[in-house]
Short mmCIF file of C-alpha atoms in Angstrom, two decimals:
data_model
loop_
_atom_site.label_atom_id
_atom_site.label_comp_id
_atom_site.label_asym_id
_atom_site.label_seq_id
_atom_site.Cartn_x
_atom_site.Cartn_y
_atom_site.Cartn_z
CA MET A 1 98.94 -92.34 33.45
CA ALA A 2 100.45 -89.17 34.49
CA SER A 3 102.19 -86.96 31.86
CA PRO A 4 105.87 -87.37 31.56
CA ASN A 5 106.15 -83.68 32.36
CA HIS A 6 103.85 -84.11 35.42
CA THR A 7 106.56 -84.14 38.10
CA GLN A 8 108.26 -82.35 40.89
CA ALA A 9 110.23 -79.21 39.37
CA VAL A 10 113.98 -79.70 39.97
CA ALA A 11 116.21 -77.09 41.07
CA LEU A 12 118.87 -76.05 38.48
CA ALA A 13 122.54 -75.63 39.22
CA PRO A 14 123.77 -71.55 38.48
CA GLU A 15 125.70 -73.21 35.59
CA GLU A 16 123.37 -74.40 34.01
CA GLU A 17 121.32 -71.69 33.72
CA ARG A 18 124.32 -69.34 32.21
CA SER A 19 123.62 -67.73 28.80
CA ALA A 20 125.44 -69.29 25.73
CA GLN A 21 128.30 -66.69 25.48
CA GLU A 22 129.15 -67.21 29.12
CA ARG A 23 129.39 -70.99 28.46
CA GLU A 24 131.48 -70.87 25.47
CA ALA A 25 133.76 -68.34 26.87
CA SER A 26 134.38 -70.51 29.76
CA LEU A 27 134.67 -73.78 27.76
CA MET A 28 136.94 -71.81 25.42
CA ALA A 29 138.88 -70.40 28.16
CA ALA A 30 139.61 -73.65 29.53
CA LEU A 31 140.49 -75.74 26.33
CA PRO A 32 144.26 -74.28 26.17
CA MET A 33 144.90 -75.12 29.64
CA GLN A 34 143.63 -78.55 29.30
CA ILE A 35 145.34 -79.01 25.96
CA ALA A 36 148.56 -77.79 27.58
CA HIS A 37 148.18 -80.11 30.42
CA ALA A 38 147.53 -83.03 28.05
CA GLN A 39 150.90 -82.24 26.41
CA ARG A 40 152.81 -81.93 29.43
CA GLN A 41 151.65 -84.87 31.38
CA THR A 42 150.51 -87.33 28.95
CA SER A 43 152.89 -89.31 26.76
CA ALA A 44 150.28 -90.08 23.79
CA PHE A 45 149.05 -86.18 23.55
CA ALA A 46 152.67 -85.16 23.87
CA GLN A 47 153.20 -87.03 20.21
CA LEU A 48 149.65 -86.72 18.91
CA LEU A 49 149.77 -82.75 19.03
CA GLU A 50 153.30 -82.15 18.97
CA GLY A 51 154.20 -78.88 17.70
CA VAL A 52 150.64 -77.66 18.52
CA ASP A 53 150.78 -74.25 20.16
CA ALA A 54 148.02 -74.78 22.68
CA SER A 55 147.48 -71.45 23.36
CA SER A 56 146.06 -70.70 20.01
CA ILE A 57 143.33 -73.39 20.31
CA ASP A 58 140.87 -71.12 21.94
CA ASN A 59 137.65 -71.49 19.53
CA ARG A 60 136.02 -74.28 18.06
CA GLN A 61 137.46 -73.61 14.68
CA ALA A 62 141.14 -74.05 16.28
CA LEU A 63 140.07 -77.39 17.84
CA ALA A 64 138.75 -78.66 14.85
CA ARG A 65 141.68 -78.44 12.90
CA LEU A 66 143.26 -81.40 15.78
CA PRO A 67 143.29 -85.04 15.12
CA VAL A 68 139.92 -87.05 16.03
CA ILE A 69 141.41 -89.80 18.42
CA ARG A 70 138.86 -92.69 18.22
CA LYS A 71 138.60 -95.70 20.32
CA TYR A 72 140.16 -98.42 18.16
CA GLU A 73 143.16 -95.94 18.25
CA LEU A 74 143.04 -95.82 21.99
CA LEU A 75 142.86 -99.43 22.29
CA GLN A 76 145.52 -99.85 19.95
CA ARG A 77 147.98 -97.75 21.79
CA GLN A 78 147.27 -99.27 24.91
CA GLN A 79 147.65 -102.66 23.43
CA GLN A 80 151.16 -101.54 21.96
CA GLN A 81 152.23 -100.33 25.60
CA ARG A 82 150.80 -103.05 27.89
CA GLN A 83 154.20 -103.71 29.29
CA SER A 84 154.94 -100.23 29.99
CA ASP A 85 151.84 -98.30 30.29
CA VAL A 86 148.59 -100.03 30.34
CA PHE A 87 146.71 -96.84 29.46
CA GLY A 88 148.61 -96.09 26.42
CA GLY A 89 149.94 -92.82 27.55
CA PHE A 90 146.48 -91.10 27.83
CA SER A 91 146.43 -91.15 31.87
CA ALA A 92 147.93 -88.12 33.71
CA ILE A 93 148.13 -89.98 36.69
CA GLY A 94 149.39 -93.30 37.93
CA TYR A 95 148.82 -96.10 40.73
CA GLY A 96 148.45 -95.26 43.69
CA ALA A 97 146.64 -92.66 45.95
CA ALA A 98 145.77 -90.72 42.96
CA MET A 99 144.12 -93.47 41.36
CA PRO A 100 141.82 -95.80 43.57
CA ARG A 101 140.23 -98.08 40.76
CA VAL A 102 141.13 -98.91 37.37
CA PHE A 103 138.32 -100.29 35.26
CA ALA A 104 138.05 -102.30 32.11
CA SER A 105 135.77 -102.43 29.25
CA PRO A 106 135.43 -104.45 26.34
CA GLY A 107 138.14 -104.58 24.02
CA THR A 108 140.01 -104.85 26.45
CA ILE A 109 139.88 -100.96 27.35
CA TYR A 110 141.58 -99.71 30.73
CA GLU A 111 140.34 -96.59 32.17
CA PRO A 112 141.48 -94.81 35.49
CA GLU A 113 139.23 -93.31 38.47
CA GLY A 114 140.48 -90.18 40.00
CA VAL A 115 139.50 -89.24 43.94
CA ARG A 116 137.68 -86.58 42.86
CA ALA A 117 134.24 -86.35 44.34
CA ASP A 118 131.71 -87.43 41.41
CA TYR A 119 134.71 -88.37 39.49
CA TRP A 120 132.34 -89.31 36.55
CA ARG A 121 129.76 -86.17 36.98
CA MET A 122 126.64 -88.29 37.09
CA ALA A 123 125.38 -86.22 39.98
CA ARG A 124 123.99 -83.53 37.09
CA ALA A 125 121.80 -86.49 35.53
CA MET A 126 120.62 -88.16 38.91
CA ARG A 127 119.20 -84.53 39.92
CA ALA A 128 117.79 -83.84 36.76
CA ALA A 129 116.01 -87.21 37.10
CA GLY A 130 114.51 -86.23 40.56
CA PHE A 131 117.32 -87.94 42.62
CA GLN A 132 117.64 -86.21 46.02
CA ALA A 133 119.58 -86.27 49.30
CA GLY A 134 117.99 -88.70 51.67
CA ASP A 135 116.74 -91.07 48.79
CA LEU A 136 118.37 -94.93 48.80
CA VAL A 137 119.34 -95.91 45.27
CA HIS A 138 119.09 -99.34 44.07
CA ASN A 139 122.41 -99.48 41.81
CA SER A 140 121.81 -102.48 39.29
CA PHE A 141 124.96 -101.59 36.86
CA SER A 142 127.67 -103.94 37.16
CA TYR A 143 130.74 -103.14 39.77
CA HIS A 144 132.90 -105.62 38.33
CA PHE A 145 135.18 -104.79 35.39
CA THR A 146 133.31 -101.74 33.91
CA PRO A 147 132.73 -98.56 35.62
CA ALA A 148 129.23 -98.57 35.21
CA GLY A 149 128.48 -99.11 38.99
CA SER A 150 130.97 -96.84 40.43
CA MET A 151 129.65 -94.13 38.06
CA MET A 152 126.13 -93.92 39.31
CA GLU A 153 127.35 -94.64 42.82
CA SER A 154 129.80 -91.90 43.15
CA GLY A 155 127.13 -89.68 41.56
CA ALA A 156 124.30 -90.57 43.85
CA HIS A 157 127.00 -89.86 47.10
CA ALA A 158 127.61 -86.44 45.59
CA LEU A 159 124.15 -85.73 45.86
CA GLY A 160 123.71 -87.21 49.70
CA CYS A 161 122.19 -90.57 48.87
CA SER A 162 122.70 -93.94 50.06
CA VAL A 163 123.45 -96.95 47.68
CA PHE A 164 122.63 -100.53 47.62
CA PRO A 165 125.17 -102.26 45.49
CA GLY A 166 122.78 -104.32 43.58
CA GLY A 167 124.96 -105.14 40.32
CA THR A 168 124.05 -107.53 37.81
CA GLY A 169 122.07 -110.77 38.22
CA GLN A 170 120.13 -112.51 41.18
CA THR A 171 116.79 -111.19 39.96
CA GLU A 172 114.73 -112.44 43.10
CA GLN A 173 117.23 -111.81 45.61
CA GLN A 174 117.09 -108.26 44.48
CA VAL A 175 113.48 -107.72 44.48
CA HIS A 176 113.46 -109.12 48.07
CA ALA A 177 116.09 -106.27 48.74
CA MET A 178 113.97 -103.77 47.13
CA ALA A 179 110.69 -104.54 48.94
CA GLU A 180 112.79 -104.76 52.16
CA LEU A 181 114.95 -101.43 51.62
CA LYS A 182 112.10 -99.48 49.71
CA PRO A 183 114.83 -97.59 47.66
CA ALA A 184 113.41 -94.35 46.31
CA ALA A 185 115.24 -94.79 43.05
CA TYR A 186 116.66 -97.13 40.47
CA ALA A 187 119.78 -96.84 38.42
CA GLY A 188 120.76 -99.36 35.86
CA THR A 189 119.64 -100.31 32.24
CA PRO A 190 116.11 -99.88 31.43
CA SER A 191 115.75 -103.54 30.35
CA PHE A 192 116.96 -104.97 33.98
CA LEU A 193 114.19 -102.30 35.81
CA LYS A 194 111.44 -104.03 33.40
CA LEU A 195 112.39 -107.57 34.54
CA LEU A 196 112.64 -106.47 38.27
CA LEU A 197 109.25 -105.26 37.97
CA GLU A 198 108.00 -108.12 36.04
CA ARG A 199 109.55 -110.54 38.58
CA ALA A 200 108.21 -108.56 41.38
CA GLN A 201 104.57 -109.11 39.90
CA GLU A 202 104.78 -112.84 39.58
CA LEU A 203 106.26 -112.92 43.18
CA GLY A 204 103.30 -110.84 44.59
CA VAL A 205 106.20 -108.56 46.11
CA SER A 206 105.75 -104.79 46.04
CA ILE A 207 108.62 -102.81 45.29
CA ALA A 208 106.42 -99.31 44.40
CA SER A 209 108.70 -97.69 46.61
CA VAL A 210 110.75 -97.10 43.34
CA ARG A 211 109.12 -94.07 41.77
CA LYS A 212 112.33 -92.54 39.58
CA ALA A 213 115.19 -94.00 37.46
CA LEU A 214 117.99 -93.22 35.89
CA VAL A 215 118.72 -95.59 33.09
CA SER A 216 121.73 -95.98 30.79
CA GLY A 217 123.59 -98.64 28.76
CA GLU A 218 121.02 -99.33 25.98
CA ALA A 219 118.38 -98.00 23.99
CA PHE A 220 115.28 -96.45 26.03
CA PRO A 221 112.34 -96.26 23.52
CA PRO A 222 109.28 -93.91 24.49
CA SER A 223 107.36 -97.06 24.83
CA LEU A 224 109.31 -98.67 27.36
CA ARG A 225 109.45 -94.95 29.39
CA ASP A 226 105.43 -95.24 29.10
CA TRP A 227 105.52 -98.73 30.38
CA PHE A 228 107.52 -97.45 33.36
CA ALA A 229 105.27 -94.44 33.76
CA ALA A 230 102.05 -96.94 33.59
CA ARG A 231 103.85 -98.44 36.90
CA GLY A 232 104.51 -95.46 39.11
CA VAL A 233 108.00 -94.97 37.71
CA GLN A 234 109.49 -92.14 35.85
CA ALA A 235 112.67 -93.12 34.45
CA TYR A 236 115.33 -90.85 32.75
CA GLN A 237 117.89 -91.33 30.04
CA CYS A 238 121.63 -90.31 30.51
CA TYR A 239 124.59 -90.81 27.69
CA ALA A 240 127.96 -91.62 29.26
CA THR A 241 130.83 -93.53 28.43
CA ALA A 242 133.73 -95.35 30.62
CA ASP A 243 136.33 -93.07 28.72
CA LEU A 244 134.47 -89.64 29.33
CA GLY A 245 132.13 -90.16 32.35
CA LEU A 246 128.56 -88.25 31.37
CA ILE A 247 128.22 -86.40 28.44
CA ALA A 248 124.72 -85.71 28.05
CA TYR A 249 121.43 -86.15 30.04
CA GLU A 250 117.49 -86.00 29.88
CA THR A 251 115.39 -83.77 31.43
CA GLN A 252 111.82 -83.75 32.80
CA ALA A 253 110.82 -81.76 29.26
CA ARG A 254 111.68 -84.95 27.50
CA GLU A 255 112.93 -83.22 24.56
CA GLY A 256 116.45 -84.66 23.42
CA LEU A 257 119.49 -85.02 26.05
CA VAL A 258 121.25 -81.56 27.33
CA LEU A 259 125.25 -81.57 27.32
CA ASP A 260 126.98 -81.77 30.47
CA GLU A 261 128.93 -78.76 31.49
CA HIS A 262 132.49 -80.04 31.53
CA VAL A 263 132.69 -81.28 28.21
CA ILE A 264 133.07 -79.93 24.67
CA VAL A 265 131.14 -81.68 22.01
CA GLU A 266 131.60 -81.39 18.41
CA ILE A 267 129.51 -83.60 15.77
CA VAL A 268 131.48 -84.59 12.88
CA ARG A 269 131.17 -86.30 9.83
CA PRO A 270 132.00 -89.87 9.85
CA GLY A 271 135.37 -90.85 9.14
CA THR A 272 136.76 -87.21 9.17
CA GLY A 273 137.09 -84.39 11.97
CA GLU A 274 135.19 -82.19 9.81
CA PRO A 275 132.11 -80.57 11.76
CA VAL A 276 129.06 -81.16 10.06
CA SER A 277 125.98 -78.47 9.88
CA GLU A 278 123.89 -77.84 12.71
CA GLY A 279 120.96 -80.14 13.05
CA GLU A 280 122.93 -82.74 10.58
CA VAL A 281 123.46 -86.43 12.00
CA GLY A 282 127.09 -87.02 12.71
CA GLU A 283 129.74 -88.83 15.16
CA LEU A 284 129.81 -87.22 18.41
CA VAL A 285 133.66 -86.07 19.24
CA VAL A 286 133.79 -85.23 22.88
CA THR A 287 136.86 -83.13 24.58
CA THR A 288 136.77 -83.78 27.97
CA LEU A 289 138.00 -81.28 31.05
CA ASN A 290 138.98 -84.02 33.52
CA PRO A 291 142.81 -83.47 34.02
CA ASP A 292 143.45 -86.86 35.06
CA TYR A 293 142.38 -88.79 32.12
CA PRO A 294 142.47 -85.46 29.27
CA LEU A 295 140.86 -86.90 26.25
CA ILE A 296 141.04 -84.59 23.44
CA ARG A 297 138.33 -84.64 20.31
CA PHE A 298 137.77 -88.17 21.22
CA GLY A 299 135.70 -89.65 19.03
CA THR A 300 132.81 -91.95 20.70
CA GLY A 301 131.58 -93.64 17.44
CA ASP A 302 128.31 -92.99 18.24
CA LEU A 303 125.85 -90.74 15.80
CA SER A 304 123.68 -88.01 17.06
CA ALA A 305 122.25 -84.41 15.66
CA VAL A 306 122.25 -80.90 17.68
CA LEU A 307 118.39 -80.20 18.40
CA PRO A 308 117.46 -76.48 18.02
CA GLY A 309 116.37 -74.16 20.65
CA THR A 310 117.30 -74.79 24.51
CA CYS A 311 115.23 -77.38 26.99
CA PRO A 312 111.80 -75.83 28.74
CA THR A 313 113.19 -76.68 32.31
CA GLY A 314 115.66 -73.55 31.57
CA ARG A 315 118.71 -75.33 31.28
CA THR A 316 120.41 -73.30 28.12
CA ASN A 317 123.07 -75.75 27.28
CA THR A 318 123.09 -77.17 23.71
CA ARG A 319 120.87 -80.68 23.42
CA ILE A 320 121.45 -83.56 21.08
CA LYS A 321 118.85 -85.87 19.88
CA GLY A 322 120.60 -88.92 22.12
CA TRP A 323 121.89 -92.17 20.38
CA MET A 324 121.14 -92.49 16.78
CA GLY A 325 123.51 -95.65 15.77
CA ARG A 326 127.18 -96.33 15.00
CA ALA A 327 129.40 -93.87 13.03
CA ASP A 328 131.83 -96.71 12.22
CA GLN A 329 130.10 -98.33 9.16
CA THR A 330 133.02 -100.31 7.95
CA THR A 331 131.98 -103.22 5.52
CA LYS A 332 133.65 -105.74 3.28
CA VAL A 333 133.35 -105.37 -0.40
CA ARG A 334 134.34 -108.34 -2.62
CA GLY A 335 136.84 -109.06 0.12
CA MET A 336 138.16 -105.64 0.66
CA PHE A 337 137.40 -103.33 3.73
CA VAL A 338 135.93 -100.19 3.00
CA HIS A 339 135.21 -97.37 5.67
CA PRO A 340 133.89 -94.06 5.71
CA GLY A 341 137.19 -92.33 5.85
CA GLN A 342 137.56 -93.85 2.32
CA VAL A 343 134.27 -92.32 1.36
CA ALA A 344 135.74 -88.54 2.84
CA GLU A 345 139.02 -88.69 0.90
CA ILE A 346 136.87 -89.22 -2.15
CA ILE A 347 134.59 -86.68 -2.13
CA GLY A 348 137.22 -84.53 -0.42
CA ARG A 349 138.76 -84.31 -3.84
CA PHE A 350 135.79 -82.81 -5.37
CA PRO A 351 134.52 -79.03 -3.89
CA ALA A 352 131.21 -79.57 -5.62
CA ILE A 353 129.94 -82.53 -3.82
CA ARG A 354 127.85 -81.37 -0.63
CA LYS A 355 127.09 -84.71 0.97
CA ALA A 356 127.86 -88.49 -0.31
CA ARG A 357 126.78 -92.02 0.51
CA LEU A 358 128.31 -95.12 -0.63
CA VAL A 359 125.46 -98.08 -1.22
CA VAL A 360 126.36 -101.52 -1.43
CA THR A 361 123.92 -103.50 -3.21
CA GLY A 362 123.57 -107.12 -4.63
CA GLU A 363 123.74 -110.47 -3.12
CA MET A 364 127.35 -111.90 -1.19
CA ALA A 365 130.08 -112.53 -3.86
CA ASN A 366 128.06 -110.38 -6.44
CA ASP A 367 128.85 -106.89 -4.57
CA GLN A 368 127.81 -103.65 -6.45
CA MET A 369 128.86 -100.31 -5.04
CA THR A 370 127.12 -96.61 -6.26
CA LEU A 371 128.39 -93.56 -4.33
CA GLN A 372 125.44 -91.08 -4.34
CA VAL A 373 126.47 -87.61 -4.01
CA GLU A 374 124.81 -84.24 -3.64
CA THR A 375 125.59 -81.81 -6.07
CA ALA A 376 124.60 -78.56 -8.21
CA ASP A 377 127.25 -79.52 -11.03
CA SER A 378 126.33 -81.50 -13.84
CA ALA A 379 126.49 -85.24 -13.66
CA GLU A 380 128.70 -85.61 -16.62
CA THR A 381 131.35 -83.60 -15.32
CA LEU A 382 131.61 -85.81 -12.39
CA GLN A 383 131.05 -89.09 -13.05
CA ALA A 384 134.05 -90.20 -14.83
CA PRO A 385 136.41 -88.66 -12.41
CA LEU A 386 134.45 -89.99 -9.77
CA ALA A 387 134.60 -93.44 -10.88
CA ALA A 388 138.40 -93.04 -11.05
CA ALA A 389 138.55 -91.76 -7.53
CA ILE A 390 136.46 -94.41 -6.31
CA ARG A 391 138.71 -96.90 -7.91
CA GLU A 392 142.12 -95.68 -6.79
CA VAL A 393 140.99 -94.91 -3.02
CA THR A 394 138.86 -98.09 -2.60
CA LYS A 395 140.85 -100.45 -5.07
CA LEU A 396 137.13 -101.23 -6.31
CA ARG A 397 134.94 -100.53 -9.37
CA GLY A 398 131.92 -98.39 -7.79
CA ASP A 399 129.13 -96.69 -10.46
CA VAL A 400 128.34 -92.70 -9.44
CA GLN A 401 124.65 -91.43 -9.09
CA CYS A 402 124.42 -87.39 -8.87
CA LEU A 403 121.30 -86.18 -6.93
CA ALA A 404 120.06 -82.48 -6.13
CA PRO A 405 121.05 -81.05 -2.94
CA GLY A 406 119.07 -82.12 0.09
CA ALA A 407 118.00 -85.67 -1.43
CA LEU A 408 120.17 -87.74 0.78
CA PRO A 409 118.72 -88.51 4.22
CA ASN A 410 119.85 -86.79 7.25
CA ASP A 411 121.05 -90.15 9.21
CA GLY A 412 124.57 -90.14 9.30
CA LYS A 413 125.04 -93.11 7.20
CA VAL A 414 128.05 -92.65 5.08
CA ILE A 415 128.15 -96.56 3.92
CA GLU A 416 124.55 -98.15 3.91
CA ASP A 417 125.00 -102.20 3.35
CA ALA A 418 121.77 -102.67 1.29
CA ARG A 419 122.76 -106.47 0.00
CA SER A 420 120.65 -109.32 0.16
CA TYR A 421 121.87 -112.05 2.94
CA THR A 422 119.31 -114.21 2.67
#
């Protein structure tokens, strides 16, 4: 089996090799203009950022003071305004020539697509995966409702590739189309690529023309990556959402995911808008520079962490570890919902607490809560006031366990449901 790095080098775009200082200066120069644009052109941000002086939001510290807009809030606003504005006041463009397509994600959340070439910025991830002009890309992402198919197709077209819109399902027909058209590349979920390769083998049909792939939409473990490599396919993953487009992508170095050049990414403590220390797991919050759909501090609900250093390929942008779980750890305890924001509210009252985790144990209908906190202070001085704060905020009783700094795992969990359901 070839080494994962044993592939032809991919030429870098100039902006991918910028110094960190040059990139940050460019992003922070664009940020105030994007915020002002969002305030002027969208009713949602006119309200959410009312009174904010956009010109003063020119650094990450100032950005961190703005509210985080999470996906459920976006959905709520869309649902509330269905009759007047299906986008909930977040879109800066309307139906017509400026918006050739509208998509829907589960929920249902509606997303606009603008007219710019490579609107979702997927070409960068495809190029990093080895896609090049003249390739035929077999695209097995859905072309219906969700934007996934269009995201990959528009990125491939921007690179000068042709696209076969395979979509989902019809596995045997897709295998035969691949055998006859001989695509060089695949775009879709990793599980469907595996299914196609297995079905081709069962049918005795060769689809060996496919040598590279860009996969997304689900977990892509190293074991599956190696399974593809053993069959001659070098597959790379990217992280993108229907709201934001490309956020980060894998390179031939196979060391985390490099951030896209046109997003500002923060990693915050779940349930808050407070950035965590570098390397600590938290929720990905993204500000996009897309003028058509200018989402400011949009909480993805996904967990990740920053990797130290830069990519060995020469790309200088920040790297993240990839998808590490969901930030929304809301759980029900004794019939009451408890969410990460409540844990953040509790510990926010105690400056001596560095980190906390609420652990729910016991059996159903016999739940017990224990708030584990990292602190250098005496446990005796914190336990009683912390227990009182737990009761006040959650309306539930909870125990307190004081731990030494660094004792809690770095996994982004604020609420751990450790109950027995058997």
